[in-house]
Coordinates of C-alpha atoms and ligand atoms in Angstrom, one line a residue:
X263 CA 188.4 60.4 118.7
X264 CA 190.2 61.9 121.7
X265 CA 193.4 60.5 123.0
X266 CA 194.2 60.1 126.3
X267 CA 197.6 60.0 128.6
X268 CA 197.3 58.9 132.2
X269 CA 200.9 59.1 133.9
X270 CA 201.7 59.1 137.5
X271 CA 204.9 59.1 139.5
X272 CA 206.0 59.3 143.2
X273 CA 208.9 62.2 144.0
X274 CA 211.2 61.7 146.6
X275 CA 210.5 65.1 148.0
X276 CA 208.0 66.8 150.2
X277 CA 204.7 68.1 148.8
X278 CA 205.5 71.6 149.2
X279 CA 208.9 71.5 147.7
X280 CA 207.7 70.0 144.2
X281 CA 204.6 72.5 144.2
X282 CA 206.8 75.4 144.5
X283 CA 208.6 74.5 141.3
X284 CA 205.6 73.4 139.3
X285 CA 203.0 76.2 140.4
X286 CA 205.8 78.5 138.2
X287 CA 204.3 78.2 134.8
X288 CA 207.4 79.0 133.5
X289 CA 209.5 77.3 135.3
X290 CA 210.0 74.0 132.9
X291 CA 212.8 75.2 131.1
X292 CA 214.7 74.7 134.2
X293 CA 213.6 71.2 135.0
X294 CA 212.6 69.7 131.7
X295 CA 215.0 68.8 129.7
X296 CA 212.6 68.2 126.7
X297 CA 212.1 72.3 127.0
X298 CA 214.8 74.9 125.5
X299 CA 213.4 77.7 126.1
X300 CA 210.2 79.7 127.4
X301 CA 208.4 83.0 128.3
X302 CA 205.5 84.5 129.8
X303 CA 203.7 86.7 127.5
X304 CA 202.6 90.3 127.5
X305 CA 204.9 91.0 131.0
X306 CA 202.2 88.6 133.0
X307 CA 203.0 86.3 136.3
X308 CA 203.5 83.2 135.2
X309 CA 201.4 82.1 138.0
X310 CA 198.5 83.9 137.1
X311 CA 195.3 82.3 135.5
X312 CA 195.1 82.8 132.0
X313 CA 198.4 83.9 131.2
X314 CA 200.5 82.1 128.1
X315 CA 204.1 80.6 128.0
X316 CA 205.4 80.6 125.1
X317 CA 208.3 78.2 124.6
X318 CA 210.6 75.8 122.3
X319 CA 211.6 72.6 122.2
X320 CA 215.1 71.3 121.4
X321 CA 213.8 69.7 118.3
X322 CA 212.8 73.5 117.2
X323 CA 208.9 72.5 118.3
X324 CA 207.1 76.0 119.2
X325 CA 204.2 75.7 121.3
X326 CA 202.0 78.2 123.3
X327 CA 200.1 77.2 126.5
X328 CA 197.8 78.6 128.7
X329 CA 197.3 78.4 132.5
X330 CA 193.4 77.6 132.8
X331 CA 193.2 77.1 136.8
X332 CA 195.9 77.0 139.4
X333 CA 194.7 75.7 143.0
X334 CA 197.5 75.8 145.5
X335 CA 195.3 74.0 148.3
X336 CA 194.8 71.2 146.0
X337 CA 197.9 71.3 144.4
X338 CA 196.5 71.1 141.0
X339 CA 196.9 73.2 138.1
X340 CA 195.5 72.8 134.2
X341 CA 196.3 74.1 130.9
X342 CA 195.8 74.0 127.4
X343 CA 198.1 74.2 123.8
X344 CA 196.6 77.6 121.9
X345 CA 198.8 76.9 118.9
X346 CA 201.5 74.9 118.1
X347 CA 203.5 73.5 115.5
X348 CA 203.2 69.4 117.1
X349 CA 199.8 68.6 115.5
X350 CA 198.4 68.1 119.1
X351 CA 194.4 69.7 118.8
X352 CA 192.6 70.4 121.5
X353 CA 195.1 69.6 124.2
X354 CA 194.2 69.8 127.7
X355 CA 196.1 68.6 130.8
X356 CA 196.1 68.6 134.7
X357 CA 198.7 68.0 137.2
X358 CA 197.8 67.1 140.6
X359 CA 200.2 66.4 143.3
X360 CA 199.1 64.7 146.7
X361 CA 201.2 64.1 149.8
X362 CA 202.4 60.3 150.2
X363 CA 201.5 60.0 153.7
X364 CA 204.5 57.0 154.4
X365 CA 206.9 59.6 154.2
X366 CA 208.1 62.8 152.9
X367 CA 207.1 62.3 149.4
X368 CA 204.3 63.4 146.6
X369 CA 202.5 61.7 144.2
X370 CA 201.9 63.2 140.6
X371 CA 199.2 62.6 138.4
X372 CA 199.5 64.4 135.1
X373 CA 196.5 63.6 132.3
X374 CA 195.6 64.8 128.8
X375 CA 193.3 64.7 126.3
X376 CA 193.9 65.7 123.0
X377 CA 193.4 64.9 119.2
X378 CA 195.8 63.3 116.8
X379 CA 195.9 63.3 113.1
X380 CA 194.6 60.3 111.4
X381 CA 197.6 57.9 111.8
X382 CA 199.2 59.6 113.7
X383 CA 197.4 58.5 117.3
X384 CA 200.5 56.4 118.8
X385 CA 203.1 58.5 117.7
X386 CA 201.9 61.2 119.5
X387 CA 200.2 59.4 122.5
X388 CA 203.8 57.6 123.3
X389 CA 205.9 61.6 122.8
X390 CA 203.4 63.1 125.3
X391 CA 203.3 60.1 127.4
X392 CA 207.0 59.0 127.3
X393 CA 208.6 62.3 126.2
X394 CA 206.6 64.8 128.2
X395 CA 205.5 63.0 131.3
X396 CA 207.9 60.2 131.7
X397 CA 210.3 62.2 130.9
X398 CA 209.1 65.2 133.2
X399 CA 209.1 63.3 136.4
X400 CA 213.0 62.2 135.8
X401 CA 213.5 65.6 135.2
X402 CA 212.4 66.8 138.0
X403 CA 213.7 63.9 140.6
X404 CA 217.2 65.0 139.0
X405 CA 216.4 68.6 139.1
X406 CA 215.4 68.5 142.9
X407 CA 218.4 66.5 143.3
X408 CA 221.0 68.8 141.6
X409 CA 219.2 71.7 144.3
X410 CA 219.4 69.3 147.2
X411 CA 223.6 68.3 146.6
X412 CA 224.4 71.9 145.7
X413 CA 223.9 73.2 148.9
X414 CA 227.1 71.9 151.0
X415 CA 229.2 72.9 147.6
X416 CA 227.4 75.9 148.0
X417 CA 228.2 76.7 151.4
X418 CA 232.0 76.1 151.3
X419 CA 233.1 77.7 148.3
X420 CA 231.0 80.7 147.3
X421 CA 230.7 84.1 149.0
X422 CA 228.1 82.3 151.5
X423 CA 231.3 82.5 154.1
X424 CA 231.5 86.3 153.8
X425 CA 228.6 88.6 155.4
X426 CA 225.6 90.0 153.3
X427 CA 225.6 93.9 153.3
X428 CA 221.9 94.7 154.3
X429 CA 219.8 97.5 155.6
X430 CA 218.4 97.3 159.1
X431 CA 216.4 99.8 161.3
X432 CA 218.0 100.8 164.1
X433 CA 216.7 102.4 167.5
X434 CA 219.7 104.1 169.4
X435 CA 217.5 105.6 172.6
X436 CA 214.7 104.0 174.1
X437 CA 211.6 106.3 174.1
X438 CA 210.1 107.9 170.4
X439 CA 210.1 107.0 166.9
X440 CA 212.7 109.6 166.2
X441 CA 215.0 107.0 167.5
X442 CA 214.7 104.7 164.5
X443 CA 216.9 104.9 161.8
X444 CA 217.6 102.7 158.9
X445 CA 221.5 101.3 158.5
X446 CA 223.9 99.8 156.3
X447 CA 224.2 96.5 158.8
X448 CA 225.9 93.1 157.7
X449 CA 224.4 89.5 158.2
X450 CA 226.5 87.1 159.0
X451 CA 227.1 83.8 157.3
X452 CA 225.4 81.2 159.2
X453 CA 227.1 79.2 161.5
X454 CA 225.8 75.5 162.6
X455 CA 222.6 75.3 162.6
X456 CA 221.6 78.7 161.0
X457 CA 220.2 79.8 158.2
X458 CA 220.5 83.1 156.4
X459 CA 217.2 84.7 154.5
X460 CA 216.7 87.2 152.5
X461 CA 213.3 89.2 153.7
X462 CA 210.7 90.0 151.7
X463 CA 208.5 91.2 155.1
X464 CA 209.0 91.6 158.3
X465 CA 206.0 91.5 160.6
X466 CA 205.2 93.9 163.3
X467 CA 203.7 93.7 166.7
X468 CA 203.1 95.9 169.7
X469 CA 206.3 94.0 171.4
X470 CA 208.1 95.9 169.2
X471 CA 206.9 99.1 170.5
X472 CA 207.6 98.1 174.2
X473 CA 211.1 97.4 173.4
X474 CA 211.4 100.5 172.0
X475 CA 210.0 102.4 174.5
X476 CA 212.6 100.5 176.9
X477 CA 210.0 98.6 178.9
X478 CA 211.9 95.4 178.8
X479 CA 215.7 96.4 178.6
X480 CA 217.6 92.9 178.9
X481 CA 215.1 91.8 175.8
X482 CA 216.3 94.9 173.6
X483 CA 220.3 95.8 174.3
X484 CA 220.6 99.4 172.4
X485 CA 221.6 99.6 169.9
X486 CA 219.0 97.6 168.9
X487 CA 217.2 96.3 165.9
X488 CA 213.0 95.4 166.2
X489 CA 211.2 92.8 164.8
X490 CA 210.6 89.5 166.1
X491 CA 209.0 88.1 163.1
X492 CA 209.7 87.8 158.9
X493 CA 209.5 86.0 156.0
X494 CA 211.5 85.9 152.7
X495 CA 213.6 83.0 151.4
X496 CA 216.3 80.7 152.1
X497 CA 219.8 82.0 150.9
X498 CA 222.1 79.7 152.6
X499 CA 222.7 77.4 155.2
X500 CA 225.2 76.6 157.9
X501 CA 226.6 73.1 158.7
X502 CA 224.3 71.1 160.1
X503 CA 221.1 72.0 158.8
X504 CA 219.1 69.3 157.5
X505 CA 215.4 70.7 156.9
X506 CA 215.9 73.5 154.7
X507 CA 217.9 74.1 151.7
X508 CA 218.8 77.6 149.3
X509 CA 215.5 78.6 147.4
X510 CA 212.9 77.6 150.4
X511 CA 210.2 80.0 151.0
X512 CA 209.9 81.2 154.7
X513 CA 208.8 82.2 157.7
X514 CA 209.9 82.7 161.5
X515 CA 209.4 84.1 164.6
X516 CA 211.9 83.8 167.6
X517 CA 212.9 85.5 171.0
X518 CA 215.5 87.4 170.2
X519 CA 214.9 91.3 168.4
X520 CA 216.0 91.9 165.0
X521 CA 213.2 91.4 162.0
X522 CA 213.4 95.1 160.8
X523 CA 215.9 94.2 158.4
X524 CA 216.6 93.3 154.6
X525 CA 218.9 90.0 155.5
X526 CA 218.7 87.9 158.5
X527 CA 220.5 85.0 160.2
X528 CA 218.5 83.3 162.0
X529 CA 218.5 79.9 164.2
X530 CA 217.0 77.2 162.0
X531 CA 214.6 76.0 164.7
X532 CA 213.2 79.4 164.5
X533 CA 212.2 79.0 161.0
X534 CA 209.4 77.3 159.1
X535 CA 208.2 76.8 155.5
X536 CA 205.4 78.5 154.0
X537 CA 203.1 76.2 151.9
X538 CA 202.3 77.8 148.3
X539 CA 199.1 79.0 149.6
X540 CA 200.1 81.4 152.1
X541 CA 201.7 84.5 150.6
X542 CA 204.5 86.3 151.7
X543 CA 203.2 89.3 153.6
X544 CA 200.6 87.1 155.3
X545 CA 202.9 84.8 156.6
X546 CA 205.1 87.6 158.3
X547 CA 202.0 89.3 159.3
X548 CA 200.5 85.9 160.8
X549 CA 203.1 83.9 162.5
X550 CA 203.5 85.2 166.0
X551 CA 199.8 86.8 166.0
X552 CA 198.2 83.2 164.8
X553 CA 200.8 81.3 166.8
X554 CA 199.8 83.2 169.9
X555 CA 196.1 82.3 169.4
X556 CA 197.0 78.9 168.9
X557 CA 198.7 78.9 172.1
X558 CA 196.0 80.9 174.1
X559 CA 193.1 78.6 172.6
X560 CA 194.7 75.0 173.0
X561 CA 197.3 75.9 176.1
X562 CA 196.2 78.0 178.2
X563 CA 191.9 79.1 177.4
X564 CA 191.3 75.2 176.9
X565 CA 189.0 76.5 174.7
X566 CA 185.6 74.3 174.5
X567 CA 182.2 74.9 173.6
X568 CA 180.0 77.2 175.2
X569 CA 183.0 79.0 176.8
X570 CA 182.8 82.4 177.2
X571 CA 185.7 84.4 176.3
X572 CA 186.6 88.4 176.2
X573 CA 189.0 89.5 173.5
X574 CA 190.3 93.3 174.1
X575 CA 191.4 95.0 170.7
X576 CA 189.4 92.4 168.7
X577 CA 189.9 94.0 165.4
X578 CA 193.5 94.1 166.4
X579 CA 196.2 92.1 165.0
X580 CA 195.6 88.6 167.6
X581 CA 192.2 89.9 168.1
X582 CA 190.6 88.9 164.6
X583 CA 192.3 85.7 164.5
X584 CA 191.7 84.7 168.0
X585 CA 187.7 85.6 167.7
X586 CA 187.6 83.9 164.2
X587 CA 189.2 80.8 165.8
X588 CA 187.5 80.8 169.5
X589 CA 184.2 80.9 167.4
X590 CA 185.1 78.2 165.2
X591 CA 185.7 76.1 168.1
X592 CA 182.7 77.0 169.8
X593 CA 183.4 79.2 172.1
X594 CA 181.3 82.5 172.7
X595 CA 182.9 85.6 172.2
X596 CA 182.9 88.9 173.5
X597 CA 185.3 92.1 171.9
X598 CA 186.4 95.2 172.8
X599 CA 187.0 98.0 170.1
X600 CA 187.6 101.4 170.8
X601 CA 185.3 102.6 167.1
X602 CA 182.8 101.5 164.9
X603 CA 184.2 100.7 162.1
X604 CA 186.3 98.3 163.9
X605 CA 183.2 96.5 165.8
X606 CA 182.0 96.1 162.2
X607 CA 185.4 94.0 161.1
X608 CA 185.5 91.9 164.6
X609 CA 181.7 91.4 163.6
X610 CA 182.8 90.7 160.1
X611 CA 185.5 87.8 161.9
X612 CA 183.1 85.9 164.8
X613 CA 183.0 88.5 167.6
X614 CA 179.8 87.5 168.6
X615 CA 179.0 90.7 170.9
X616 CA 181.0 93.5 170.4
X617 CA 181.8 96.5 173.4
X618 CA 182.3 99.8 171.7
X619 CA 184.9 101.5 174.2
X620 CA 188.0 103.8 173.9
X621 CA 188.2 105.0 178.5
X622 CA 188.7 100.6 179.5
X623 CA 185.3 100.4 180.6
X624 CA 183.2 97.4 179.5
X625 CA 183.2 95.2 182.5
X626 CA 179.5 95.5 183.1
X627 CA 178.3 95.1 179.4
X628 CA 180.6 91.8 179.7
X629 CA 178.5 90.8 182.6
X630 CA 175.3 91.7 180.6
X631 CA 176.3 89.1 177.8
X632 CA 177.9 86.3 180.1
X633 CA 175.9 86.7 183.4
X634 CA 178.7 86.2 185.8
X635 CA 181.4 87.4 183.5
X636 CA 184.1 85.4 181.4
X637 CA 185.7 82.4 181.9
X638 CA 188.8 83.2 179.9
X639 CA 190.2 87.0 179.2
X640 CA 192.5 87.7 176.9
X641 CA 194.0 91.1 178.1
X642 CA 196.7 92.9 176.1
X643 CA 195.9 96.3 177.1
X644 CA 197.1 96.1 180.5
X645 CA 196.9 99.1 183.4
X646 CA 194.3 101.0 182.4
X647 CA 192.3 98.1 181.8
X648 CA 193.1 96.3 185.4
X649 CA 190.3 96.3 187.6
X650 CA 187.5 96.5 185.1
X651 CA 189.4 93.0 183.4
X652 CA 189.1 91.6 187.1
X653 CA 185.4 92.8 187.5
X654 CA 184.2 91.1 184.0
X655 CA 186.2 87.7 185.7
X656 CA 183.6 84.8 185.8
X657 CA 184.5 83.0 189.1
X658 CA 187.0 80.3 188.6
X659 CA 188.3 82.4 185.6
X660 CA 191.4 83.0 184.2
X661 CA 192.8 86.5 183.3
X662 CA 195.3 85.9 180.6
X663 CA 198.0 89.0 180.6
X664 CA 198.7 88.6 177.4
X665 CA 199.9 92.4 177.0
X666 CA 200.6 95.7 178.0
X667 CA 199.2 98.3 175.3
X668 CA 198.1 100.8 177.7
X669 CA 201.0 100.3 180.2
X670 CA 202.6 97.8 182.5
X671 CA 199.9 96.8 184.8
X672 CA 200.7 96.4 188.7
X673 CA 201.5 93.0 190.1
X674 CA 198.4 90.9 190.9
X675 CA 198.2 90.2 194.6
X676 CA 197.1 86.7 195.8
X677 CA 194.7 87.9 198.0
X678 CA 193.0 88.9 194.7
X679 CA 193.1 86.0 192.8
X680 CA 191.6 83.8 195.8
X681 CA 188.5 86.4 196.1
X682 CA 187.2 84.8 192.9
X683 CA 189.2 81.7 193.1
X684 CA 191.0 83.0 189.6
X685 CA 193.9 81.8 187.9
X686 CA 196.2 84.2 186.4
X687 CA 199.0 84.0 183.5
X688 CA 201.4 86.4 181.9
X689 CA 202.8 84.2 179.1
X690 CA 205.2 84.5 176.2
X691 CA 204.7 83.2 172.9
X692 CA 208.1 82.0 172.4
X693 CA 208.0 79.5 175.5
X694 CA 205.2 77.8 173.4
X695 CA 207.4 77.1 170.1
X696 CA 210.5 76.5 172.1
X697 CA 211.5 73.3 170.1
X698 CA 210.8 72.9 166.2
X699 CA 208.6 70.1 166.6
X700 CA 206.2 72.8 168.4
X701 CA 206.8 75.3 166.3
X702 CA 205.8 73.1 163.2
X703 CA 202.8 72.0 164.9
X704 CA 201.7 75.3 165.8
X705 CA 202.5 76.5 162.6
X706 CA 200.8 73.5 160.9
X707 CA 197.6 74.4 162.6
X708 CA 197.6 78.0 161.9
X709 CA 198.3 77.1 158.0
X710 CA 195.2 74.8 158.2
X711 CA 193.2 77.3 159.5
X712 CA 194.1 79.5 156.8
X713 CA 193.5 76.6 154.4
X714 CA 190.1 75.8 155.3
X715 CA 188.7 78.9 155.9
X716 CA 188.6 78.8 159.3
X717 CA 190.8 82.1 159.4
X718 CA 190.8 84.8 157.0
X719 CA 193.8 86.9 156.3
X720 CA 193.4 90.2 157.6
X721 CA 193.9 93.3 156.0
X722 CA 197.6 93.8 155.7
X723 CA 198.6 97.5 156.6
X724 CA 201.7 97.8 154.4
X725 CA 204.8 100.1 154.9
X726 CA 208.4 100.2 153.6
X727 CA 211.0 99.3 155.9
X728 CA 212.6 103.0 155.8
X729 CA 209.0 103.8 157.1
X730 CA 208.7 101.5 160.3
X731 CA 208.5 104.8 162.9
X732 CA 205.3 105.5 160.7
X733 CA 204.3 101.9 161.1
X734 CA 204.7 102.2 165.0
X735 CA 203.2 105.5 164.9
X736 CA 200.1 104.1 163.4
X737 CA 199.8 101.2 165.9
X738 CA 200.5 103.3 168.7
X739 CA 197.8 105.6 167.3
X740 CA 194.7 102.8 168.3
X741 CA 193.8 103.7 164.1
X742 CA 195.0 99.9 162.6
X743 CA 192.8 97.2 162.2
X744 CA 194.3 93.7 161.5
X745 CA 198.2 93.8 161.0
X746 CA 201.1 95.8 159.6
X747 CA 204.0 94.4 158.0
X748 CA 207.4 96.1 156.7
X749 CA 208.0 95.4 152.7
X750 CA 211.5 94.9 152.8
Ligands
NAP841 N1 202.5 87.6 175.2 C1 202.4 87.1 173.9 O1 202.7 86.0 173.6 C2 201.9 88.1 172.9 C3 202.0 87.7 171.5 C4 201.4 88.6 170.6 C5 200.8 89.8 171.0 N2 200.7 90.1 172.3 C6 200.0 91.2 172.8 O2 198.7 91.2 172.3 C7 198.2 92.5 172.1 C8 197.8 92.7 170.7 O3 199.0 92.8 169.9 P1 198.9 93.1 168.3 O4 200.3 93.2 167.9 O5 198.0 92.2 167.7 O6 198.4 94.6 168.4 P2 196.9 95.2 167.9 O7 195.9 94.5 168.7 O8 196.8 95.1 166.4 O9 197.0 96.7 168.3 C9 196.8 97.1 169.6 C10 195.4 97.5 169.9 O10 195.3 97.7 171.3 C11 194.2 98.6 171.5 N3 194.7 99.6 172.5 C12 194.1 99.8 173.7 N4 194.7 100.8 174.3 C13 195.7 101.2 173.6 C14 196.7 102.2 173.8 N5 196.8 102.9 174.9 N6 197.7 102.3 172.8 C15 197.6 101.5 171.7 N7 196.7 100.6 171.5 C16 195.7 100.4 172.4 C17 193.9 99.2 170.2 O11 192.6 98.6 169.8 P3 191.2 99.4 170.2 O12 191.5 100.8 169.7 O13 190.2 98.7 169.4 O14 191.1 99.3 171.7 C18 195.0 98.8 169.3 O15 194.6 98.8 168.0 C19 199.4 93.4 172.6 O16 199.2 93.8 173.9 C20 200.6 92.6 172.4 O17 201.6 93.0 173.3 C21 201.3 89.2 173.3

């Protein structure tokens, strides 16, 4: 007959935070005390499906295990004993975590069947029940702990009061690429309320090429460093910071320049966690671009459905996620692409009717789609796009000037606007996360979206960081689709 263990515990700490241990298949050496010591075999991830950890106990117990499934929206992984020298047979067990919605905590489920030897039933239900599971959650309540006090012992005495040598790029002339270089640069330790991360990407966007063309000077003092966007993990934190803590895997996005970089200190309310489901180069190739759809849809398109809505470069970076999410919300949606490979990906991602056009001209296909034109525009390509953007304006409409890819457009006149009693914006992403509580929200939503399939990932153009005047090369060239992040 089959035995069975049913244990469950709640863990003072958020969802996310006991996941990222757990999801490491061989991280239980480090939290369970039960557990001497363990390996993945044959050079695998010890996150990937099928691999084996093989481990000891203190009591010289060998056992080998392997990962069956792993499901980091569900938080739930399962696994089976392949041989050891316990006489458990045909051991199988699943851990689930779920969020304890009273608070910042989890609750763990952890099951198992298995078979016993004759006689030997409750010795070896009460070990796995008592001395696995019970054991496992005290473990890890202590083990999060021991993480959650180190960090102000951490922060006085080791070297987290000295700079971090790091390699940055830096432009030294506004204009080319040949002004980039990559540095030996120093990141400071933070000071109150910062956090210092080590990068693993850093996102880029066509803001970074403005600034280092030298269209917006007072944002990009030379020398300067690009990048408004990253992600990595937390290495230490300044006095006062309360939400995150050495180890945490994130992301952020904020006003000030200076992503292109190995190390950063950054402002805590800049910063956000990644849930386990997001990887690293998605999150610093999605948090400003999905942030800035966010915006556009809730704030300022009011999206709702049966609007109609004109995306320019919708195989671009904002433009796949914005079509993919204006769609999903019911909107309709019309693109412009300049090729046809990239009408078949804003296809691929909701465009509903796509405009094949590389000379700005699409204003009258617009009309053929919507009738009177669009009710919202979302414009990043700027002069050479203006009067056709104002001709494909529904009246009542609103122009959004989101950007400037084909150079700075001329002021808008009043006299204009009131000819088609249109409303007119020129916003900034970073006004719309300017307090954490937004930021999370925002950044909440655009996780969920990624959860539930509401947005797919792009395809991630990929380039070393030594390599970001090729990167900006390639986006200035009109030849990317999706986004392009720096591997730091
Ligand atoms: N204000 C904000 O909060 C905010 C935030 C994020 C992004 N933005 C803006 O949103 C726009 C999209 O940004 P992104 O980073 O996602 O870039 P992207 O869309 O991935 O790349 C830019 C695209 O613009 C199109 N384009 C048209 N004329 C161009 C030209 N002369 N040079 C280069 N590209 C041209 C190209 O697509 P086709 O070849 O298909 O036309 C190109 O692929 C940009 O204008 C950016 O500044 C603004």
């Amino acid at each position: 007959m089959l035995q069975k263990v049913v244990r469950s515990a709640v863990i003072d700490a958020p969802i996310e935070r006991v996941w990222s241990v757990l999801r490491d298949f061989n991280s239980h050496d480090a939290w369970h005390d039960v557990v001497d010591q363990s390996r993945i075999e044959a050079g695998r991830q010890s996150s990937e499906v099928g691999c084996i950890r093989a481990f000891t106990l203190k009591d010289g117990s060998f056992i080998r295990e392997q990962l069956l499934s792993l499901d980091d929206r569900e938080h739930r992984f399962t696994y089976c004993i392949v041989e050891a020298t316990v006489p458990l047979e045909r051991y199988i067990s699943t851990v689930t975590l779920k969020p304890v919605t009273d608070g910042n905590r989890t609750f763990w489920h952890w099951e198992s069947s298995f078979k016993a030897p004759p006689g030997r039933e409750r010795e070896l239900v009460d070990l796995v029940a008592q001395g696995v599971y019970e054991a496992g959650f005290n473990n890890m309540r202590r083990h999060l702990l021991e993480r959650r006090d180190r960090r102000p012992r951490e922060a006085s005495i080791m070297p987290a009061a000295l700079p971090i040598g790091c390699r940055s790029v830096v432009v030294s002339a506004y204009g080319g690429v040949e002004s980039m270089t990559l540095r030996d640069t120093e990141a400071p330790a933070p000071g109150p309320g910062e956090v210092r991360i080590q990068q693993r990407f850093a996102g880029v966007n066509f803001i970074d090429v403005y600034l280092r063309r030298g269209w917006i000077p007072p944002m990009f003092p030379l020398p300067g460093t690009p990048g408004m966007e990253a992600s990595g993990s937390v290495i230490d934190i300044g006095p006062g910071v309360t939400s995150l803590m050495g180890g945490d895997r994130v992301a952020y996005m904020g006003p000030v320049a200076g992503s292109y970089t190995t190390v950063r200190t950054v402002p805590q309310d800049w910063v956000v966690r990644v849930p386990a489901h997001v990887e690293d180069d998605v999150a610093a190739a999605l948090l400003l671009k999905g942030i800035t759809a966010d915006y556009l849809l809730q704030d300022l398109g009011r999206v709702r459905p049966g609007s109609r809505w004109l995306v320019h470069a919708a195989a671009g970076g904002v433009g796949l996620l914005l079509c993919a999410w204006a769609r999903r919300l019911g909107a309709r949606v019309v693109g412009t692409v300049s090729n046809e490979d990239k009408a078949r990906l804003a296809r691929e991602h909701g465009c509903e009717h796509v405009i094949i056009t590389s000379d700005y001209r699409f204003a009258e296909d617009v009309r053929g789609v919507f009738g009177e034109g669009a009710d919202v525009i979302v414009d990043g390509l700027g002069e050479a796009a203006f009067d056709e953007n104002f001709s494909a304006l529904a009246p009542c409409g609103h122009w959004i000037s989101l950007g400037q890819a084909s150079g700075v457009p001329r002021a808008v006149s009043p006299d204009l606007l009131i000819s088609k009693s249109a409303s007119f914006s020129r916003p900034v992403a970073f006004a719309y996360v300017a307090t954490r509580a937004r930021l999370n929200e925002r950044a909440e939503r655009l996780w969920a979206a990624l959860a539930d399939g509401t947005l797919r990932a792009p395809v991630i153009e990929r380039h070393p960081l030594q390599d970001a005047a090729r990167a900006h090369q390639r986006l200035e060239s009109r030849r990317t689709t999706g986004a392009l992040v720096l591997a730091t």
